[in-house]
Coordinates of C-alpha atoms in Angstrom, one line a residue:
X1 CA 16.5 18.6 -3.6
X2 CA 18.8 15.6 -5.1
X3 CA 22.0 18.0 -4.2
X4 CA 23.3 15.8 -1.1
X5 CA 26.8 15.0 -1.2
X6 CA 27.5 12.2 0.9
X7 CA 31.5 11.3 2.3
X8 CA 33.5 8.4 0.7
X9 CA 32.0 6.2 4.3
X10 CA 28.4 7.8 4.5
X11 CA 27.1 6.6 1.6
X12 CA 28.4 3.0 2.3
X13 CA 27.1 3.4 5.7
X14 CA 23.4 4.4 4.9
X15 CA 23.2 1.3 2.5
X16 CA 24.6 -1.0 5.2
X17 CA 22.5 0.1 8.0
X18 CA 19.4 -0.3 5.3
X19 CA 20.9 -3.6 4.2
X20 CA 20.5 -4.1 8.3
X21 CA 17.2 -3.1 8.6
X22 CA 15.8 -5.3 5.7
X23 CA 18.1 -8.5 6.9
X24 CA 16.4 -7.8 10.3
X25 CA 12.8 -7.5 9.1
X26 CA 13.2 -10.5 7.1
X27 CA 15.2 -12.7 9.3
X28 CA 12.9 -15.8 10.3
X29 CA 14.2 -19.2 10.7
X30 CA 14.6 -21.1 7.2
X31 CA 12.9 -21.9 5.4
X32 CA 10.3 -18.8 4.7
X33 CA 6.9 -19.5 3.6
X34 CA 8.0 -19.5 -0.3
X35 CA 11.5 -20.6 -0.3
X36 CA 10.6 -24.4 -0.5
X37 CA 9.0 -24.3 -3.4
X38 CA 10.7 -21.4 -5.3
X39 CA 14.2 -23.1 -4.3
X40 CA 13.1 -26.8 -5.1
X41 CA 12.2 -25.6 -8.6
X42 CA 15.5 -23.1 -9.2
X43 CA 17.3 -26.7 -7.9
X44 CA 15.5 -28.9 -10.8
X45 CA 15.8 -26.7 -13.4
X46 CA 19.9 -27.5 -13.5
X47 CA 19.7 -31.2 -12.4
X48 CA 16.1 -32.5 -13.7
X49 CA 16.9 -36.1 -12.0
X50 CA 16.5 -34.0 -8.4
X51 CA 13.1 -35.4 -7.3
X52 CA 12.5 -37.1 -10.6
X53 CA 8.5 -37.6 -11.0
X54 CA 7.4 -35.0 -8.7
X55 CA 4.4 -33.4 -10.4
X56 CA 5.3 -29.8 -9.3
X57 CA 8.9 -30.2 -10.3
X58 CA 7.7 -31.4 -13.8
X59 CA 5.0 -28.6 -14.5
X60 CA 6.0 -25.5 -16.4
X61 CA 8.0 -22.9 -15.3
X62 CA 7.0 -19.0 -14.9
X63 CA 10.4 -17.5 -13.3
X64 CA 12.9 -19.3 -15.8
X65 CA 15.2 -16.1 -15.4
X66 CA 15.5 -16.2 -12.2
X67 CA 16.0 -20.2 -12.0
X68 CA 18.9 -19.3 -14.6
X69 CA 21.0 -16.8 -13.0
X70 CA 20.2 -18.4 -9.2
X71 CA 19.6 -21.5 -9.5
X72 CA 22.7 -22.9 -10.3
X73 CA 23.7 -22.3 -6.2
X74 CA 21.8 -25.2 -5.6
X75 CA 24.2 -27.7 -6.8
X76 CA 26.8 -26.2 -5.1
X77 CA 25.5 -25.8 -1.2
X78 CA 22.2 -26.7 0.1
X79 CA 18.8 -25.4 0.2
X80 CA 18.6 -23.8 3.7
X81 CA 22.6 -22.4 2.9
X82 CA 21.3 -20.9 -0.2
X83 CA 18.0 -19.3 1.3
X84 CA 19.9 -18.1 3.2
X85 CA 22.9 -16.4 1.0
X86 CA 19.9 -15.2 -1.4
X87 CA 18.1 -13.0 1.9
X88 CA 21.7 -11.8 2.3
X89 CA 22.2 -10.4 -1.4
X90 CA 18.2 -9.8 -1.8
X91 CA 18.4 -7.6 0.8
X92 CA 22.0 -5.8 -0.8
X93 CA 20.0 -4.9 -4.1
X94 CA 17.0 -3.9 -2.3
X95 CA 19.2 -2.0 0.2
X96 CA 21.0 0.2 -2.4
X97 CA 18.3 0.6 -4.8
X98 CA 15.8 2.0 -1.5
X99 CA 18.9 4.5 -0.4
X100 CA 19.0 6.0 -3.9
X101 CA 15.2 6.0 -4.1
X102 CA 15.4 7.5 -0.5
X103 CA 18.4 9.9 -1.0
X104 CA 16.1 11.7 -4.4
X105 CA 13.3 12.7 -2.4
X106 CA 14.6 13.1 1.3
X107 CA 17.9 13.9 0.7
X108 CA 19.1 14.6 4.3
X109 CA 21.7 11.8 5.5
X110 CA 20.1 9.0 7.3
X111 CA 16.5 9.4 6.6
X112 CA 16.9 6.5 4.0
X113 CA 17.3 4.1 7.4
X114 CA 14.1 5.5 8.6
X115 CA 12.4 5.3 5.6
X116 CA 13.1 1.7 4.8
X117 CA 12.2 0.5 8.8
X118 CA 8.7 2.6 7.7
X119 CA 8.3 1.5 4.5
X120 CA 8.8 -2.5 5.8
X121 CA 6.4 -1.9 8.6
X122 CA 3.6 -0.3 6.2
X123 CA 4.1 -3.3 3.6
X124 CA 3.7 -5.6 6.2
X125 CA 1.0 -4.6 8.4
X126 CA -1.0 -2.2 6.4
X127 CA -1.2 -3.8 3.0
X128 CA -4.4 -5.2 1.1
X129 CA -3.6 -8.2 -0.9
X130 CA -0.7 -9.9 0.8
X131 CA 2.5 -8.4 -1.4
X132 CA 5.7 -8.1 0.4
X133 CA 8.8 -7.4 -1.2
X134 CA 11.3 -7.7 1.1
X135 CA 11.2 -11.2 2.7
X136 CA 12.4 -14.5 1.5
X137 CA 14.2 -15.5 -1.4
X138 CA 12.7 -15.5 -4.7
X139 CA 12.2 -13.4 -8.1
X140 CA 10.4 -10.8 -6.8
X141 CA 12.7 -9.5 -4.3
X142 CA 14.9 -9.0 -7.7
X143 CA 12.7 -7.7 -9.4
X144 CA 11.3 -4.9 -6.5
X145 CA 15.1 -3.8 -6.3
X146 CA 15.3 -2.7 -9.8
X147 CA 11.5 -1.1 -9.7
X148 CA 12.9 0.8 -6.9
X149 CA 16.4 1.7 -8.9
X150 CA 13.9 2.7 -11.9
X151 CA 12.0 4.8 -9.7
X152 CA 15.2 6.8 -8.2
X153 CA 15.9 7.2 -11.7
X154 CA 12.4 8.4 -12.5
X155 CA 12.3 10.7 -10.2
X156 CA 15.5 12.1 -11.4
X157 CA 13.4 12.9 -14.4
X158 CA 15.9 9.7 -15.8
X159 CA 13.2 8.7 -17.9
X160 CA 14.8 6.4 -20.4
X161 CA 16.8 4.8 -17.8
X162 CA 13.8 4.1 -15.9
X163 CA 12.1 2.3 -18.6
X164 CA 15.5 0.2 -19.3
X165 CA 15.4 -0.4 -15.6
X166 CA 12.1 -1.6 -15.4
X167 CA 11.6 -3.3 -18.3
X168 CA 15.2 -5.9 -16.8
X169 CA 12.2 -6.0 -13.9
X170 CA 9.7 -7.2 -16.1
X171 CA 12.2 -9.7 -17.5
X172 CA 13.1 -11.5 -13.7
X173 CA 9.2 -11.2 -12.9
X174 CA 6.7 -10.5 -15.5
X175 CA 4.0 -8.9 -12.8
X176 CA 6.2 -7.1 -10.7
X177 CA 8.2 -5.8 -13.3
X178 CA 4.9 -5.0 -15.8
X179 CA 2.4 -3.3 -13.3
X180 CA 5.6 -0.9 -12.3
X181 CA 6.3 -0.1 -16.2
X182 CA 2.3 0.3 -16.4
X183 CA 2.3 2.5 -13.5
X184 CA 5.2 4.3 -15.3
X185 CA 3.6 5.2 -18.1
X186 CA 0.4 6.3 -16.0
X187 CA 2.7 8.8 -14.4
X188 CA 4.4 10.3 -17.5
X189 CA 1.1 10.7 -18.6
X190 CA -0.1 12.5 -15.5
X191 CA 3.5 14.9 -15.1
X192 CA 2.1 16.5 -18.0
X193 CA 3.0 20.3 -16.4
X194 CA 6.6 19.2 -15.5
X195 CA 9.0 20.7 -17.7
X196 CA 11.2 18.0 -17.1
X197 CA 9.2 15.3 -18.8
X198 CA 10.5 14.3 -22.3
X199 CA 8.3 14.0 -25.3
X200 CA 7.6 10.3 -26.3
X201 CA 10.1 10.3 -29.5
X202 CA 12.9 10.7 -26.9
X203 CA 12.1 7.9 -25.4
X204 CA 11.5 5.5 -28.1
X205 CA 14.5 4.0 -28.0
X206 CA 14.7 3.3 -24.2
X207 CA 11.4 2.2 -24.0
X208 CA 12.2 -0.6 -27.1
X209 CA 14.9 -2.0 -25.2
X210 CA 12.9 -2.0 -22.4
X211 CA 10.1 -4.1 -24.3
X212 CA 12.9 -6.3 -25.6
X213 CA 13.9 -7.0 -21.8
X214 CA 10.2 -7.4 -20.8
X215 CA 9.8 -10.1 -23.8
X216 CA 12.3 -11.9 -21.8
X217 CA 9.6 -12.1 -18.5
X218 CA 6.3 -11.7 -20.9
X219 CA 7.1 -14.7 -23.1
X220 CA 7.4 -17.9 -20.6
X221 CA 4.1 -16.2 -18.8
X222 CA 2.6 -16.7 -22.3
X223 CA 3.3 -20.0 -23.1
X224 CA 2.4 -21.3 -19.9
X225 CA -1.5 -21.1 -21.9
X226 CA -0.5 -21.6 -24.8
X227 CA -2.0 -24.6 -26.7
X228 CA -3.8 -25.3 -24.1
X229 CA -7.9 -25.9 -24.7
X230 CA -10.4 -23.2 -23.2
X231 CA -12.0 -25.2 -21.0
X232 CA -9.2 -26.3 -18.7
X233 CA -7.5 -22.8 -18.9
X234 CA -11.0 -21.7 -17.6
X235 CA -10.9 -24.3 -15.0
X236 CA -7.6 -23.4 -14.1
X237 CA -8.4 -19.6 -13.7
X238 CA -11.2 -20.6 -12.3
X239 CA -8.6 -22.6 -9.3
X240 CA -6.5 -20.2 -9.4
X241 CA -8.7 -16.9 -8.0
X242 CA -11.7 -18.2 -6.0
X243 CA -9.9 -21.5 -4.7
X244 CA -6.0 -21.0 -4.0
X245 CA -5.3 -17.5 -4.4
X246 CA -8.0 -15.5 -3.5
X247 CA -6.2 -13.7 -0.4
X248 CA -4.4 -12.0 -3.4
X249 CA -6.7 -12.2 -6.4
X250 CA -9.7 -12.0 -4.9
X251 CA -10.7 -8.3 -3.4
X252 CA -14.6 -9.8 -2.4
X253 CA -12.6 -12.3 -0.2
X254 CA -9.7 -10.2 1.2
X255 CA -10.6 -6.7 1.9
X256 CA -13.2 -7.7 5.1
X257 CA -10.5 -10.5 6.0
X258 CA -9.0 -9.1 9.5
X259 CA -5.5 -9.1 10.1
X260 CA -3.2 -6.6 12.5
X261 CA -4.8 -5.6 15.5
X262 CA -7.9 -7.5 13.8
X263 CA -8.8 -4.3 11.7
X264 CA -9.9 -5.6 8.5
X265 CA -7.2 -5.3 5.5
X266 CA -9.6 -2.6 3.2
X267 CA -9.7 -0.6 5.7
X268 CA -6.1 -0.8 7.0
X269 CA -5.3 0.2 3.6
X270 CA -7.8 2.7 3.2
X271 CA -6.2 4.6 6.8
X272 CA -2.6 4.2 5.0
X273 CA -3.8 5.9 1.6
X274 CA -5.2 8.7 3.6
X275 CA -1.9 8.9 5.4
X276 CA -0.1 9.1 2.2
X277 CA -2.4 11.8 0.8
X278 CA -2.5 13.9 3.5
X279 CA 1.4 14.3 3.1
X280 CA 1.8 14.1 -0.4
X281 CA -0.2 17.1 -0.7
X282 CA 1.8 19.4 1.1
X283 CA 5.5 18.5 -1.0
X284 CA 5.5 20.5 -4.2
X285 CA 9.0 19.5 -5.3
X286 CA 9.0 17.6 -8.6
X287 CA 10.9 14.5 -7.4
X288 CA 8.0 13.7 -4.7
X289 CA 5.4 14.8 -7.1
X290 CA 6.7 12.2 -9.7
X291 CA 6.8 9.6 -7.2
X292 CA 3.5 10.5 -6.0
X293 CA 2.5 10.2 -9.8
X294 CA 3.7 6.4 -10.1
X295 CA 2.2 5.8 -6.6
X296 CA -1.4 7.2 -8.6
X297 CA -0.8 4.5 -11.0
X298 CA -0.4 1.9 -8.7
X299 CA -3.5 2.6 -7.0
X300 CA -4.9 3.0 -10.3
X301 CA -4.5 -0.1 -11.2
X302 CA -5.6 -1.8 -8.2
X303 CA -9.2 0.2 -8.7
X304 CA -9.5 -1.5 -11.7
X305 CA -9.3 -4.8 -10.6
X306 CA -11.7 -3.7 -7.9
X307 CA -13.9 -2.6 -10.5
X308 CA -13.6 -6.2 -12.6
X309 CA -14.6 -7.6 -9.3
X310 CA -17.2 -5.5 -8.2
X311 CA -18.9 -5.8 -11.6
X312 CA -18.4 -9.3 -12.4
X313 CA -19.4 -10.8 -9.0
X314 CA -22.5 -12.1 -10.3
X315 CA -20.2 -13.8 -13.3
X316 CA -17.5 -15.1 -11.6
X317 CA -16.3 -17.5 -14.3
X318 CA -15.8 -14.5 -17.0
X319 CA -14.0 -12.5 -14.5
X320 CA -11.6 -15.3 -13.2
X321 CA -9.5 -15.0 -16.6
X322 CA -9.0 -11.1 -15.4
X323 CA -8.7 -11.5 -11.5
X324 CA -5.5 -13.5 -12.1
X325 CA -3.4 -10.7 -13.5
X326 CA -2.8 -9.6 -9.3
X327 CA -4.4 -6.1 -9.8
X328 CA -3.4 -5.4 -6.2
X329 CA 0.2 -6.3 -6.2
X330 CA 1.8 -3.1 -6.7
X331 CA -0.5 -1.0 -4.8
X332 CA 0.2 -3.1 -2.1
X333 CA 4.3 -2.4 -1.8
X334 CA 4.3 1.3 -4.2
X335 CA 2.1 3.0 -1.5
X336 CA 3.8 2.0 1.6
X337 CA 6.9 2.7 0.0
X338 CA 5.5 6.4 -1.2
X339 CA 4.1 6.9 2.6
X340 CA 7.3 6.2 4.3
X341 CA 9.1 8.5 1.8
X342 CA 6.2 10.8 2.4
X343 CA 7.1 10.8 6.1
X344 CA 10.7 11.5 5.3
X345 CA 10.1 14.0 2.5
X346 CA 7.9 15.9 5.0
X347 CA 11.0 16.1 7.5
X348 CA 13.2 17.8 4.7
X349 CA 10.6 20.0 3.4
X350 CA 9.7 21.7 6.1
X351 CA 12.7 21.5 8.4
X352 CA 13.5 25.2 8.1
X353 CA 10.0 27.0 7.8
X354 CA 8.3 24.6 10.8
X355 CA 10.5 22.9 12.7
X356 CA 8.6 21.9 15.4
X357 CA 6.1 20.0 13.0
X358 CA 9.3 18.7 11.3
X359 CA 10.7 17.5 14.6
X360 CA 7.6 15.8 16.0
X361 CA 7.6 14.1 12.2
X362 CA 11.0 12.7 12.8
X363 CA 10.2 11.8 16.2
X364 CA 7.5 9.9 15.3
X365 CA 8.8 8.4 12.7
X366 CA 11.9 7.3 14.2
X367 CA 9.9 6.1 16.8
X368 CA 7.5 3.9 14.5
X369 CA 10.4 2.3 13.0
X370 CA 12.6 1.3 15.7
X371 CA 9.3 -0.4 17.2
X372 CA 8.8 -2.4 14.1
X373 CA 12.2 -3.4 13.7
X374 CA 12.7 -4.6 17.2
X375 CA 9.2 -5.8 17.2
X376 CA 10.2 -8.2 14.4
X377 CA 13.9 -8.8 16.2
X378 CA 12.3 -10.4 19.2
X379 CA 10.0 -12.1 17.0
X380 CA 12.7 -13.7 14.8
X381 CA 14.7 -14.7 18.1
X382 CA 12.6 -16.0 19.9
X383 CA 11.0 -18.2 17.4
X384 CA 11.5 -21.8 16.9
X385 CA 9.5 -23.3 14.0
X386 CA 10.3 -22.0 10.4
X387 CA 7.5 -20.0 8.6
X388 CA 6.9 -22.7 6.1
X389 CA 6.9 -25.7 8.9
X390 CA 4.2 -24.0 11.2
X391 CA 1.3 -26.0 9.2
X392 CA 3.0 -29.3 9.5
X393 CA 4.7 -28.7 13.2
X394 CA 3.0 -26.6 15.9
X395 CA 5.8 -27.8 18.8
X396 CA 9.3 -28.3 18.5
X397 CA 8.8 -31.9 19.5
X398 CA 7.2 -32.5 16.3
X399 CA 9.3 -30.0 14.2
X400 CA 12.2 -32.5 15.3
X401 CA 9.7 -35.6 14.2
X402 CA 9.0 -34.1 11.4
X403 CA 12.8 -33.5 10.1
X404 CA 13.9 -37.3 11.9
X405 CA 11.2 -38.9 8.9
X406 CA 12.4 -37.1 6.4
X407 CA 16.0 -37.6 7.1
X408 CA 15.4 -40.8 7.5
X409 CA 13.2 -41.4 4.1
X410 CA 16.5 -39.4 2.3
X411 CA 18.4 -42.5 3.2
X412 CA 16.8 -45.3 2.8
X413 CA 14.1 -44.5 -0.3
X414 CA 15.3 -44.5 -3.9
X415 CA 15.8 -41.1 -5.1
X416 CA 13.1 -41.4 -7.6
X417 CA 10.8 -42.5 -4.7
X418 CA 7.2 -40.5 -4.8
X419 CA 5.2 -40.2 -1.6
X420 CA 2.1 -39.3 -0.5
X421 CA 2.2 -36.5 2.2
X422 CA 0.0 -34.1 4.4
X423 CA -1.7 -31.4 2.2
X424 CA 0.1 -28.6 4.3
X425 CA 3.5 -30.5 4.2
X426 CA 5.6 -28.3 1.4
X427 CA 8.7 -28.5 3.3
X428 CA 8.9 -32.5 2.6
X429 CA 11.3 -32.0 -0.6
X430 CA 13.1 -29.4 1.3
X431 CA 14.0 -32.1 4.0
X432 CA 13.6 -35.6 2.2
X433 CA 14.6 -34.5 -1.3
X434 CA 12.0 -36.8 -2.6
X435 CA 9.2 -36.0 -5.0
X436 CA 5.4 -35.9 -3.8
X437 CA 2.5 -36.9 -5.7
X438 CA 1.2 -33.2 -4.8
X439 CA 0.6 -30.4 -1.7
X440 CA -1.3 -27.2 -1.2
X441 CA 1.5 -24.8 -1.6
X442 CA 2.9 -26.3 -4.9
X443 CA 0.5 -25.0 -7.7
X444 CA 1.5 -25.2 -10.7
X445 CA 2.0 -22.3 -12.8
X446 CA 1.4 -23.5 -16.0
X447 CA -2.2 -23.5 -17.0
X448 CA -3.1 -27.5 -18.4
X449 CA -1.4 -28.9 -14.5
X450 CA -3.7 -26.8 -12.7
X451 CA -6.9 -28.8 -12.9
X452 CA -4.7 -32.3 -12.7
X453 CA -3.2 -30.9 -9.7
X454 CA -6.4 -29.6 -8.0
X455 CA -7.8 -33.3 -8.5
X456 CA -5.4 -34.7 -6.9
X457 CA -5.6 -32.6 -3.8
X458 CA -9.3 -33.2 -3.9
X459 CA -8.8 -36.7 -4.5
X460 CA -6.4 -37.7 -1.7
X461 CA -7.4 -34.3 0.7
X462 CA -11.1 -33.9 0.4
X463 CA -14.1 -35.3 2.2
X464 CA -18.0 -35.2 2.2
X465 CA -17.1 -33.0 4.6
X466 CA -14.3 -30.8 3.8
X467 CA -10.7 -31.2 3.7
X468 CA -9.8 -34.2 5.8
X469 CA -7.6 -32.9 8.9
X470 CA -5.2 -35.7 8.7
X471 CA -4.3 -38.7 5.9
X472 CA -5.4 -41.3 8.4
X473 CA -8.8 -40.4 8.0
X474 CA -9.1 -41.9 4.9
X475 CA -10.0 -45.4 3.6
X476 CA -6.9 -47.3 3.7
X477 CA -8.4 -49.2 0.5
X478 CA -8.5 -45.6 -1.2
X479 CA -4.8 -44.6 -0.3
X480 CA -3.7 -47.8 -2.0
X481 CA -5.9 -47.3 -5.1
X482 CA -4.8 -43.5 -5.2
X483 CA -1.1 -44.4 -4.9
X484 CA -1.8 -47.4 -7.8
X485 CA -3.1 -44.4 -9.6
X486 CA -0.5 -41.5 -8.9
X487 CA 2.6 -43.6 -8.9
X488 CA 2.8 -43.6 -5.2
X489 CA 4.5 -46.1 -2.9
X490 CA 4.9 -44.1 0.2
X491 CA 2.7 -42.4 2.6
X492 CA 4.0 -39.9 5.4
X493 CA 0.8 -39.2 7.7
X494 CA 0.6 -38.4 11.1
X495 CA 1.8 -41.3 14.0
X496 CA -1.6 -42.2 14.9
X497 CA -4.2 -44.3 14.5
X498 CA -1.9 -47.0 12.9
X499 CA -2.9 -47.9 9.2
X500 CA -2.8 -51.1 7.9
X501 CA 0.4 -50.7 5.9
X502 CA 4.6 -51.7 6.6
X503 CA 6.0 -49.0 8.8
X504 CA 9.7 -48.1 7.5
X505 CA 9.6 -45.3 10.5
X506 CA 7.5 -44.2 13.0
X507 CA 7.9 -41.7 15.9
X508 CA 5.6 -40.0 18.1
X509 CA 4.3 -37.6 15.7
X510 CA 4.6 -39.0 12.3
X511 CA 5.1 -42.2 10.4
X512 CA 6.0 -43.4 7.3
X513 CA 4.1 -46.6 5.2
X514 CA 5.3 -48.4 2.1
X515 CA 2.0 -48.7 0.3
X516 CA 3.4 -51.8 -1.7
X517 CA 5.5 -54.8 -1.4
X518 CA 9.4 -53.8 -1.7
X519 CA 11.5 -54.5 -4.9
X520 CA 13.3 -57.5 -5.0
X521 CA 17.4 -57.2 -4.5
X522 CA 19.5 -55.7 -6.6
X523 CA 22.1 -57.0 -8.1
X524 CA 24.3 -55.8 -4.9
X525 CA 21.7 -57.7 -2.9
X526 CA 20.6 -54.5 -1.3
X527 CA 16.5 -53.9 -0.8
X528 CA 14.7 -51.2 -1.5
X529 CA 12.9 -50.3 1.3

């Protein structure tokens, strides 16, 4: 089925119009939910003064690759020019690695466009666990772009150049990269009647390289526990699945959570399996039956995390330590991707022997993906407030407030300056480029900062009650006494009540308090405000 020839322009074409498609479906305002963080750390890692004492900043760092080859744009423009410039090529490598993906197993010309609007739309409204990998700028949408350049070669029967591609995945994000070569090797296992597959001492040699590149990914995860005593990497596990992350560790807590057209996600995902399986069934041809393979071990593995779950739910502390590997990350971008192909394979198969079941296929799948895309168009034009602002700012008055404070605490506050901020507030570096003594998005990676970091949310966040809705609900007397004890000598809360500290700005939304007495002058006679 791979024999398509395409013109010198077609094949430029099909990538661009995919490139378009992707750029389209993640084209919110900037900054997206992830690029705050992600970004603030790639801009640290070259110039460690950047935000000096921020306790997120400081903590160790689980994407050094991708900190190393991307990073470095951040001393050279800014943040939001940069997000955006890493959507842009993102998008390019996910672009040409889905049209060869694409081109193997529906090799008709064009499909690949229809695939990638389906295979967006699945991923983002039918998933389980909250994966995406086309959307904002970070390692993973690297590392998805050469899972999928690894699976157009597996399907090619390419075997060794598969495991080479996906252990460079493995290297830019140890997860992604890992649960695709695990999924891989469940599939090479499975093909065992294709009489393409090569024996495992052919592929020795790929698949060593391949572990040499995933060492690259595999050894920062590792050391990110290591050394560290039992007990707090227990209590950080412990954070990490039922406390921060359990709307993608946790299948007890995510599967009855309700999402698109308030069906719960378990059973959206169930409905897209079926879908998948239904079609899958009826394309013999051995590139779609070795995708279908690696799609198997994705599901695979997410079963086995089910299973952890299921049969450690009265033992939650032992399976916390498992829970954390993201079981359901794969599953949750391999089988929309092997549905929408599905779709598309279905429309080559059996466009000569039933061609009005082909045709109503292509309608309806041309029609499902030009909904989603414009769907998401008029979304992205019509909306106002970033992604990762809509937990500070709910009205462009106070998206405006909220950027006039931190413009204004970016020129008159030290650089070193740390502040106390709203638990929700992650885009405060973004904006202020000044460190924060800690926020809700920003967990650490790295096992011994997790408890120290949970503290301190609990410490400046947390009531009798439940997490305090706003900063001025707290003792004054305890703000100070929290800033003594976290370095502190700012607070950014909302405008009202008024605390008992100096305002250095205040407008109808927000101000901003020093917590303690300015420095003296300097030797320019300037204050520190």
């Amino acid at each position: 089925m791979s024999s398509l020839r395409f013109s010198h322009w077609q094949l430029p074409l099909e990538q661009l119009l995919v490139w378009i498609v992707f750029l389209a479906h993640a084209g919110w305002l900037v900054p997206d939910v992830n690029e705050p963080n992600y970004l603030a750390k790639a801009k640290y890692y070259w110039d460690p003064q950047w935000c000096g004492g921020d306790f997120f900043l400081q903590s160790g760092d689980a994407h050094a690759v991708f900190f190393w080859f991307f990073g470095w744009l951040t001393q050279v423009w800014s943040l939001p020019a940069v997000a955006l410039l890493g959507r842009i090529v993102t998008c390019g490598c996910l672009a040409v690695a889905w049209q060869r993906l694409a081109m193997q197993v529906a090799p008709r010309r064009w499909l690949a466009v229809i695939s990638a609007a389906l295979f967006v739309c699945f991923n983002s409204r039918l998933h389980m666990a909250g994966e995406w990998a086309v959307g904002g700028v970070e390692s993973k949408g690297f590392a998805y772009a050469l899972v999928f350049a690894g699976l157009a070669a597996l399907v090619r029967a390419r075997w060794n150049l598969a495991w080479i591609l996906l252990g460079a995945a493995t290297a830019i994000h140890v997860l992604v990269g890992g649960w695709a070569l695990i999924a891989a090797g469940f599939a090479w296992c499975w093909l065992r009647d294709d009489p393409q597959r090569p024996r495992l001492i052919d592929m020795l040699k790929a698949m060593a390289l391949a572990g040499l590149l995933a060492l690259v990914g595999i050894w920062p995860a590792v050391q990110l526990s290591t050394g560290v005593d039992p007990q707090i990497v227990a209590e950080a596990r412990w954070i990490q699945v039922f406390h921060r992350l359990p709307h993608h560790l946790n299948p007890q807590h995510f599967l009855l959570e309700k999402g698109w057209l308030n069906v719960p996600f378990g059973l959206r995902f169930l409905a897209l399996s079926a879908l998948w399986l239904l079609l899958v069934c009826r394309l013999p041809d051995p590139p779609n039956r070795r995708l279908a393979a690696v799609v198997l071990g994705g599901l695979a593995i997410a079963g086995v995390g089910l299973a952890i779950s299921l049969l450690g739910q009265h033992d939650p502390h032992t399976t916390a330590p498992w829970l954390r590997f993201y079981w359901f990350r794969l599953a949750d971008v391999i089988l929309p991707a092997g549905a929408a192909l599905a779709v598309t394979g279905w429309i080559t198969t059996w466009h000569d022997s039933r061609r009005r079941l082909s045709g109503l296929m292509w309608t309806a799948g041309l029609l499902l993906a030009a909904w989603h895309v414009g769907d998401r168009v008029t979304r992205h034009s019509t909306a106002s407030i970033p992604l990762a602002d809509r937990r500070t700012a709910q009205t462009d008055r106070q998206l405006a407030d909220w950027r006039a404070v931190c413009d204004h605490i970016r020129r008159v506050t030290p650089p070193d300056a740390i502040f106390i901020v709203p638990r929700r507030a992650h885009t405060f570096k973004w904006y202020a480029h000044r460190g924060e003594v800690g926020t809700w998005k920003e967990m650490p990676q790295d096992a011994a900062s997790i408890p120290p970091w949970w503290s301190r949310l609990e410490d400046l966040h947390l009531s009798r009650y439940g997490w305090r809705k706003s900063l001025t609900d707290a003792p004054p007397q305890r703000l100070l006494e929290l800033a003594s004890n976290y370095g502190a000598d700012y607070l950014v809360t909302d405008a009202t009540p008024l605390l008992p500290f100096t305002p250095i700005i205040r407008n109808d939304s927000f101000a901003v308090y020093r917590l303690f007495p300015p420095s003296p002058p300097d030797a320019d006679g300037r204050t520190t405000f």
